[in-house]
Coordinates of C-alpha atoms and ligand atoms in Angstrom, one line a residue:
M1 CA 0.0 0.0 0.0
A2 CA 1.2 3.5 -0.9
D3 CA 2.0 5.6 2.1
Q4 CA -0.8 8.0 2.8
A5 CA 0.9 11.2 2.0
G6 CA 2.0 9.9 -1.4
D7 CA -1.2 8.1 -2.5
P8 CA -2.2 9.9 -5.7
L9 CA -5.8 9.0 -4.8
F10 CA -5.7 11.7 -2.1
Q11 CA -4.1 14.9 -3.3
S12 CA -2.2 16.4 -0.5
H13 CA -2.4 19.9 -2.0
D14 CA -5.7 21.5 -2.8
P15 CA -5.2 23.5 -6.0
I16 CA -8.1 25.9 -5.4
F17 CA -8.7 26.3 -1.6
N18 CA -6.2 27.3 1.0
R19 CA -8.5 27.8 4.0
K20 CA -11.8 26.6 2.9
E21 CA -13.3 26.7 6.4
L22 CA -13.5 30.5 6.0
L23 CA -16.3 29.9 3.5
H24 CA -18.3 27.3 5.6
V25 CA -21.9 28.2 6.3
G26 CA -21.6 28.0 10.1
H27 CA -18.2 29.8 10.2
V28 CA -18.2 32.7 12.6
P29 CA -15.7 35.2 11.3
D30 CA -13.1 36.7 13.7
E31 CA -13.6 40.2 14.7
D32 CA -11.2 41.6 12.1
R33 CA -13.2 40.0 9.3
I34 CA -16.4 41.7 10.2
V35 CA -16.8 44.6 7.7
G36 CA -19.4 46.9 6.4
R37 CA -21.4 47.1 9.6
D38 CA -19.7 49.8 11.6
D39 CA -22.8 51.9 12.0
E40 CA -24.8 48.9 13.2
I41 CA -22.1 47.9 15.6
Q42 CA -22.1 51.5 17.0
S43 CA -25.9 51.5 17.3
V44 CA -26.2 48.2 19.1
A45 CA -23.3 49.2 21.4
A46 CA -25.1 52.5 22.2
E47 CA -28.1 50.6 23.4
V48 CA -26.5 48.0 25.6
G49 CA -23.2 49.8 26.3
A50 CA -24.3 51.5 29.6
I51 CA -23.7 48.1 31.2
T52 CA -20.0 48.5 30.8
R53 CA -20.1 51.6 33.0
G54 CA -22.4 50.0 35.6
D55 CA -25.5 51.7 34.4
P56 CA -28.8 50.3 33.2
P57 CA -28.8 49.3 29.5
N58 CA -31.7 49.7 27.0
N59 CA -33.4 46.7 25.5
V60 CA -33.2 46.6 21.7
M61 CA -34.9 44.7 18.9
I62 CA -33.0 44.1 15.7
Y63 CA -34.9 43.6 12.5
G64 CA -33.6 42.7 9.1
K65 CA -33.7 40.1 6.3
T66 CA -31.8 36.9 6.4
G67 CA -28.0 37.2 6.1
T68 CA -27.7 40.8 7.0
G69 CA -25.4 40.2 10.0
K70 CA -28.0 40.4 12.9
S71 CA -26.8 37.4 14.8
L72 CA -23.1 38.0 14.1
I73 CA -23.2 41.7 15.1
S74 CA -25.2 41.0 18.2
R75 CA -22.8 38.4 19.5
H76 CA -19.9 40.5 18.5
V77 CA -21.1 43.6 20.4
A78 CA -22.2 41.5 23.5
T79 CA -18.7 39.9 23.8
R80 CA -17.0 43.2 23.4
A81 CA -19.3 44.8 26.0
Q82 CA -18.4 41.9 28.4
D83 CA -14.7 42.5 27.9
A84 CA -15.1 46.3 28.4
A85 CA -17.2 45.7 31.5
R86 CA -14.5 43.4 32.9
S87 CA -11.9 46.1 32.6
N88 CA -14.1 48.3 34.7
E89 CA -14.4 45.4 37.2
I90 CA -18.0 44.8 36.3
D91 CA -19.1 41.2 35.9
C92 CA -21.2 40.9 32.8
G93 CA -22.7 37.7 31.6
V94 CA -23.7 37.0 28.0
L95 CA -26.5 34.7 27.2
Y96 CA -27.3 33.6 23.7
V97 CA -30.6 31.8 23.0
D98 CA -31.6 30.5 19.6
C99 CA -35.3 30.6 19.9
S100 CA -35.8 28.6 16.8
E101 CA -34.6 25.7 18.9
A102 CA -35.5 26.8 22.4
N103 CA -38.9 27.8 21.2
T104 CA -40.9 27.6 24.4
E105 CA -40.5 29.6 27.6
T106 CA -39.5 26.5 29.5
R107 CA -36.8 25.5 26.9
A108 CA -35.5 29.1 26.7
T109 CA -35.3 29.6 30.5
R110 CA -33.7 26.1 30.9
Q111 CA -31.0 27.0 28.4
M112 CA -30.4 30.3 30.0
A113 CA -30.1 28.7 33.5
L114 CA -27.8 26.0 32.3
S115 CA -25.6 28.4 30.4
L116 CA -25.3 30.7 33.4
K117 CA -24.4 27.7 35.5
D118 CA -21.7 26.9 33.0
Q119 CA -20.3 30.4 33.2
T120 CA -20.1 30.4 37.0
G121 CA -19.4 28.2 40.0
Y122 CA -23.1 27.8 40.8
D123 CA -23.4 24.5 42.5
D124 CA -27.1 23.9 42.8
N125 CA -28.3 21.1 40.5
I126 CA -30.4 22.3 37.6
P127 CA -32.6 19.5 36.5
V128 CA -33.1 19.2 32.7
R129 CA -36.4 17.4 33.0
G130 CA -39.5 17.4 35.2
V131 CA -39.4 21.0 36.4
G132 CA -41.3 24.0 35.1
T133 CA -40.5 27.5 34.0
M134 CA -40.7 29.0 37.4
E135 CA -37.9 26.9 38.7
Y136 CA -35.6 27.8 35.9
Y137 CA -36.3 31.5 36.5
Q138 CA -35.4 31.0 40.1
H139 CA -32.0 29.5 39.1
I140 CA -31.5 32.4 36.7
W141 CA -32.2 35.0 39.4
N142 CA -30.0 33.2 41.9
I143 CA -27.1 33.0 39.6
L144 CA -27.4 36.6 38.5
E145 CA -27.7 37.7 42.1
G146 CA -24.7 35.6 43.2
F147 CA -22.3 36.1 40.4
F148 CA -23.1 39.1 38.1
D149 CA -23.6 42.8 38.0
A150 CA -25.2 42.7 34.7
T151 CA -26.0 40.4 31.8
I152 CA -26.8 40.7 28.1
V153 CA -29.4 38.3 26.8
I154 CA -29.6 37.7 23.1
L155 CA -32.9 36.2 22.0
D156 CA -32.2 35.3 18.4
E157 CA -35.2 34.5 16.1
I158 CA -37.4 35.7 19.0
D159 CA -40.6 35.4 16.8
K160 CA -40.2 31.6 17.0
L161 CA -41.0 31.7 20.8
D162 CA -44.5 30.4 21.5
N163 CA -45.0 33.2 24.0
S164 CA -43.2 36.4 24.9
N165 CA -43.6 36.3 28.7
I166 CA -39.9 35.9 29.0
L167 CA -39.5 39.5 27.8
M168 CA -41.7 40.7 30.7
Q169 CA -39.9 38.6 33.2
L170 CA -36.5 39.9 32.1
S171 CA -37.5 43.5 31.9
R172 CA -39.2 43.5 35.3
A173 CA -36.7 41.4 37.2
R174 CA -35.1 44.3 39.0
E175 CA -38.4 46.1 39.7
A176 CA -39.8 42.8 41.1
Q177 CA -36.7 42.5 43.2
K178 CA -35.7 39.2 41.8
T179 CA -32.1 40.4 41.2
D180 CA -30.1 43.5 41.4
A181 CA -28.2 42.7 38.2
Y182 CA -29.0 44.9 35.1
I183 CA -30.4 42.9 32.2
G184 CA -30.1 44.1 28.6
V185 CA -32.1 42.2 26.0
I186 CA -31.2 42.1 22.4
G187 CA -34.1 40.6 20.5
I188 CA -33.6 39.5 16.8
S189 CA -36.2 38.8 14.2
N190 CA -36.6 38.9 10.4
K191 CA -40.3 39.6 10.8
V192 CA -40.8 43.3 11.1
K193 CA -44.3 42.7 12.2
Y194 CA -43.1 40.9 15.3
R195 CA -43.9 43.9 17.5
E196 CA -47.5 43.9 16.5
T197 CA -47.8 40.4 17.8
L198 CA -46.7 41.4 21.3
D199 CA -49.2 41.7 24.0
E200 CA -49.6 45.4 24.9
R201 CA -48.7 44.7 28.5
I202 CA -45.5 43.0 27.5
D203 CA -44.7 45.6 24.8
S204 CA -44.9 48.4 27.4
S205 CA -42.9 46.7 30.1
F206 CA -40.3 45.6 27.5
G207 CA -39.6 49.2 26.5
H208 CA -37.1 49.0 23.7
R209 CA -35.4 50.6 20.7
E210 CA -35.7 49.2 17.3
L211 CA -32.8 48.9 14.8
F212 CA -33.1 47.8 11.2
F213 CA -30.3 46.1 9.4
H214 CA -30.5 46.6 5.6
P215 CA -29.5 44.1 3.0
Y216 CA -25.8 44.5 2.1
D217 CA -25.1 46.5 -1.0
A218 CA -22.5 45.3 -3.6
S219 CA -19.6 47.2 -2.1
Q220 CA -20.2 45.9 1.4
L221 CA -20.5 42.3 0.0
R222 CA -17.3 42.9 -1.9
E223 CA -15.5 43.9 1.3
I224 CA -16.9 40.9 3.2
M225 CA -15.6 38.5 0.5
R226 CA -12.3 40.3 0.0
N227 CA -11.7 39.8 3.7
R228 CA -11.9 36.0 3.1
E229 CA -9.9 35.9 -0.1
D230 CA -7.3 33.8 1.8
A231 CA -9.8 31.0 1.7
F232 CA -8.4 30.5 -1.8
Q233 CA -4.9 29.7 -2.9
P234 CA -3.0 32.9 -3.9
G235 CA -3.8 34.0 -7.5
V236 CA -6.6 31.5 -8.0
L237 CA -9.5 34.0 -8.0
E238 CA -9.4 35.7 -11.3
D239 CA -9.8 39.5 -11.4
G240 CA -13.4 40.6 -11.3
T241 CA -14.8 37.4 -9.8
I242 CA -15.5 38.8 -6.3
E243 CA -17.0 42.0 -7.9
L244 CA -19.3 39.9 -10.1
C245 CA -20.3 37.7 -7.1
A246 CA -21.1 40.8 -5.0
A247 CA -23.0 42.4 -7.8
L248 CA -25.2 39.3 -8.4
A249 CA -25.8 38.7 -4.7
A250 CA -26.7 42.4 -4.1
K251 CA -29.1 42.4 -7.0
K252 CA -30.9 39.3 -5.7
H253 CA -31.0 39.6 -2.0
G254 CA -28.0 41.3 -0.3
D255 CA -27.5 38.2 1.9
A256 CA -23.9 37.8 3.0
R257 CA -24.3 34.2 3.8
K258 CA -25.5 33.4 0.3
A259 CA -22.8 35.6 -1.3
I260 CA -20.1 33.6 0.5
E261 CA -21.8 30.3 -0.5
I262 CA -21.7 31.3 -4.2
L263 CA -18.0 32.0 -3.9
K264 CA -17.4 28.6 -2.3
E265 CA -19.5 26.8 -4.8
A266 CA -17.6 28.6 -7.6
G267 CA -14.4 27.2 -6.1
E268 CA -15.8 23.7 -5.9
L269 CA -16.9 23.9 -9.5
A270 CA -13.5 25.0 -10.6
R271 CA -11.9 22.1 -8.7
R272 CA -14.4 19.6 -10.1
T273 CA -13.7 20.6 -13.6
G274 CA -10.0 20.7 -13.2
S275 CA -9.6 24.4 -13.7
E276 CA -6.7 26.2 -12.2
N277 CA -8.6 29.4 -11.7
V278 CA -12.0 30.5 -10.5
S279 CA -13.5 32.5 -13.3
E280 CA -16.5 34.7 -13.9
S281 CA -18.2 31.8 -15.6
H282 CA -17.8 29.7 -12.5
I283 CA -19.4 32.4 -10.5
Q284 CA -22.3 32.6 -12.9
Q285 CA -22.9 28.9 -12.7
A286 CA -22.5 28.9 -8.9
Q287 CA -25.1 31.7 -8.6
E288 CA -27.6 29.6 -10.5
V289 CA -27.0 26.7 -8.2
A290 CA -27.2 29.0 -5.1
E291 CA -30.5 30.5 -6.3
I292 CA -32.0 27.1 -6.8
N293 CA -30.8 26.1 -3.3
R294 CA -32.3 29.3 -1.9
I295 CA -35.7 28.6 -3.5
E296 CA -35.5 25.0 -2.3
E297 CA -34.8 26.2 1.2
L298 CA -37.6 28.6 1.1
T299 CA -40.0 26.0 -0.1
S300 CA -38.7 22.9 1.6
G301 CA -41.3 23.0 4.4
A302 CA -44.1 23.6 1.9
T303 CA -46.7 21.0 1.0
V304 CA -46.6 19.1 -2.3
H305 CA -49.6 21.2 -3.4
A306 CA -47.7 24.5 -2.7
K307 CA -44.8 23.1 -4.8
L308 CA -47.2 22.1 -7.6
A309 CA -48.8 25.5 -7.4
L310 CA -45.4 27.1 -7.8
Y311 CA -44.5 24.8 -10.6
A312 CA -47.8 25.5 -12.3
L313 CA -47.1 29.3 -12.2
A314 CA -43.5 28.7 -13.4
S315 CA -44.7 26.6 -16.3
R316 CA -47.3 29.1 -17.3
I317 CA -44.7 31.8 -17.4
I318 CA -42.3 29.6 -19.4
T319 CA -44.8 28.5 -21.9
G320 CA -46.9 31.7 -22.1
D321 CA -46.3 35.3 -23.0
R322 CA -47.0 37.0 -19.7
E323 CA -45.3 37.4 -16.3
T324 CA -48.4 37.4 -14.2
Y325 CA -51.3 35.0 -13.9
K326 CA -54.6 34.9 -12.1
T327 CA -55.3 32.3 -9.4
R328 CA -57.8 30.7 -11.7
E329 CA -55.2 30.4 -14.5
I330 CA -52.6 28.8 -12.2
Y331 CA -55.3 26.5 -10.8
E332 CA -56.1 25.2 -14.2
R333 CA -52.5 24.4 -14.9
Y334 CA -52.1 22.9 -11.5
V335 CA -55.0 20.5 -12.0
S336 CA -53.5 19.1 -15.2
I337 CA -50.1 18.8 -13.5
C338 CA -51.7 16.9 -10.6
E339 CA -52.7 14.3 -13.2
L340 CA -49.2 14.0 -14.4
V341 CA -47.9 13.1 -10.9
A342 CA -51.1 11.1 -10.0
T343 CA -52.0 13.4 -7.1
D344 CA -55.6 14.5 -6.2
P345 CA -55.9 18.2 -6.6
I346 CA -57.1 20.4 -3.7
T347 CA -59.7 23.1 -4.2
E348 CA -59.1 26.4 -5.9
N349 CA -59.6 28.1 -2.6
G350 CA -57.1 25.8 -1.0
L351 CA -54.6 26.5 -3.8
Y352 CA -55.2 30.2 -3.2
R353 CA -54.2 29.8 0.4
Q354 CA -51.0 28.0 -0.6
L355 CA -50.1 30.8 -3.0
K356 CA -50.6 33.3 -0.2
E357 CA -48.2 31.3 1.9
Q358 CA -45.6 31.4 -0.8
A359 CA -46.0 35.1 -1.2
F360 CA -45.3 35.4 2.5
L361 CA -42.1 33.4 2.0
G362 CA -41.0 35.8 -0.7
V363 CA -41.1 33.3 -3.6
I364 CA -44.0 35.0 -5.4
E365 CA -45.6 38.4 -5.3
S366 CA -49.3 38.8 -5.5
E367 CA -51.1 42.0 -6.4
K368 CA -54.8 42.8 -6.3
T369 CA -56.1 44.2 -9.6
G370 CA -59.5 45.7 -10.5
G371 CA -61.0 43.5 -13.2
G372 CA -63.5 46.0 -14.5
R373 CA -67.1 46.6 -13.6
S374 CA -68.5 43.2 -14.2
Q375 CA -65.5 41.1 -13.0
G376 CA -64.7 42.5 -9.6
S377 CA -61.1 42.4 -8.4
Y378 CA -58.7 39.5 -8.6
L379 CA -55.2 38.6 -7.7
L380 CA -52.3 38.4 -10.1
H381 CA -49.3 36.4 -9.1
R382 CA -45.7 36.7 -10.4
L383 CA -42.5 34.8 -9.5
V384 CA -39.8 36.7 -7.7
T385 CA -37.2 34.5 -9.3
D386 CA -36.4 33.0 -12.6
P387 CA -39.1 30.3 -13.4
K388 CA -36.2 28.0 -14.4
H389 CA -35.1 27.9 -10.8
I390 CA -38.5 27.1 -9.5
V391 CA -38.8 24.2 -11.9
K392 CA -35.4 22.8 -10.7
A393 CA -36.1 23.3 -7.1
V394 CA -39.5 21.7 -7.2
R395 CA -38.2 18.7 -9.2
R396 CA -35.7 18.1 -6.4
D397 CA -38.6 16.8 -4.4
A398 CA -38.3 13.0 -4.9
S399 CA -42.1 12.6 -5.5
L400 CA -42.1 15.3 -8.2
E401 CA -39.1 14.4 -10.2
E402 CA -41.3 13.2 -13.1
L403 CA -42.4 16.7 -13.8
P404 CA -41.1 18.0 -17.1
E405 CA -37.8 19.8 -16.9
Y406 CA -37.3 23.4 -18.0
D407 CA -36.1 22.6 -21.5
R408 CA -39.1 20.4 -22.2
L409 CA -41.5 23.1 -21.0
A410 CA -39.8 25.8 -23.0
E411 CA -39.9 23.6 -26.2
S412 CA -43.6 22.9 -25.7
G413 CA -44.2 26.7 -25.4
D414 CA -46.6 27.2 -28.3
G415 CA -48.3 23.9 -28.0
A416 CA -48.8 24.5 -24.3
R417 CA -50.4 27.8 -25.0
N418 CA -52.9 26.0 -27.2
R419 CA -53.4 23.5 -24.4
D420 CA -54.2 26.4 -22.1
A421 CA -56.8 27.5 -24.5
D422 CA -58.3 24.1 -24.4
L423 CA -58.2 24.0 -20.6
S424 CA -59.8 27.4 -20.2
S425 CA -62.8 26.1 -22.2
F426 CA -63.5 23.7 -19.3
S427 CA -63.8 26.4 -16.8
Ligands
ATP501 N1 -20.5 42.3 8.3 C1 -20.1 41.1 8.0 N2 -18.8 40.8 7.9 C2 -18.3 39.6 7.6 N3 -19.1 38.5 7.5 C3 -20.4 38.7 7.6 C4 -21.0 40.0 7.9 N4 -22.3 39.9 7.9 C5 -22.6 38.6 7.7 N5 -21.5 37.9 7.5 C6 -21.4 36.4 7.2 O1 -22.7 36.0 6.9 C7 -23.2 35.0 7.9 C8 -24.6 35.3 8.2 O2 -24.7 36.4 9.0 P1 -25.8 36.4 10.3 O3 -25.9 35.0 10.8 O4 -25.4 37.4 11.2 O5 -27.1 36.8 9.5 P2 -28.6 37.0 10.2 O6 -28.9 38.4 9.8 O7 -28.6 36.6 11.6 O8 -29.4 36.1 9.3 P3 -30.7 35.1 9.7 O9 -31.9 36.1 9.8 O10 -30.8 34.2 8.6 O11 -30.4 34.5 11.0 C9 -22.2 35.2 9.1 O12 -22.0 34.0 9.7 C10 -21.0 35.6 8.4 O13 -20.2 34.5 7.9
MG502 MG1 -29.4 35.0 12.6

């Protein structure tokens, strides 16, 4: 057997990547790789910063679309505040709760109590099972009282919590004499309407500022990616590739996570095809793949019917000559597609609800239009992305892979338009 280092089956040198981990989805960049968010860092620091001087902080809610740096910046500022507090001899804890996992009050308080115990020498046993929220709160107050002057609590994806009582408990803790420690809450959500869902009582006790993180523009995305150029071997990225990647991502969504993913995918493509460099064409192809992944992620939790509805709209756009279609028109196509995959169709009203859900997810846009005096108003739906990507994403569902591919749909364009005419005569 060849010795491992010399076995040609396993190249010891990666021709494309140098430090690929810098491009991994879960990778949390070091401080000095955080760029383009100076104002946001300042704003968050201004709300919670009083803690570092031994004064009461403000609570803050951060809103913004996915991949705009909300989680990253919050953690970054909280850690820096903790360090700054320490140099003023103030003991400040940092608690991070991902409410998409800890999505009940009990789970969230349990996680907070356990994390506080980890950070301190608290020696009471905290049971993980069989006790209720009140007991976890009690541990939290005890630990804060015993070990801390202050703490910053980050409640990430806070809209996933099944109730927001925790906000009231945290904001009233001092008043209710549970603890003397100051508590600053940073709530994070990508649903701007979150505040409207708050109980008035909770909203008023959780007095808070609101910050909005905007999608990154092309120059910020460029900076973010430039700062990770060393993920690649020197000279491998051709001139203009980062610029192109930034421009494409800024145009679609301004999501830093996705921009980095495109860059990584482009590198993988280059490697798979034996290229020595990553070129603009690799970026273009990677962007297509990323967009399909993005649509697939957005729709992954959707029902088969929602996927078929999306496919129906995409196929109408591909084969027809318009960008927008009425619910009824999509429904007709949907029914014939159901036949193809031997699925019983749901009602038109059911399909309408599915379309509304997709509009909520940002895959389609629906607009109400007046249909003239006799017709009343109706909804027109359009796809936010290229229909080609929808077709690909939907066909990734194993039960739907028999649906025609994009090319076949495109070829059948004219014929399909006639078929639509036939179909509409049924309705
Ligand atoms: N300003 C930045 N500088 C460097 N990297 C960044 C920056 N903003 C985001 N990133 C990268 O993008 C990833 C996603 O950012 P983050 O998790 O903060 O987004 P988010 O706004 O919390 O999104 P979501 O709503 O999906 O949770 C980060 O892990 C990081 O790799
Ligand atoms: Mg986040």
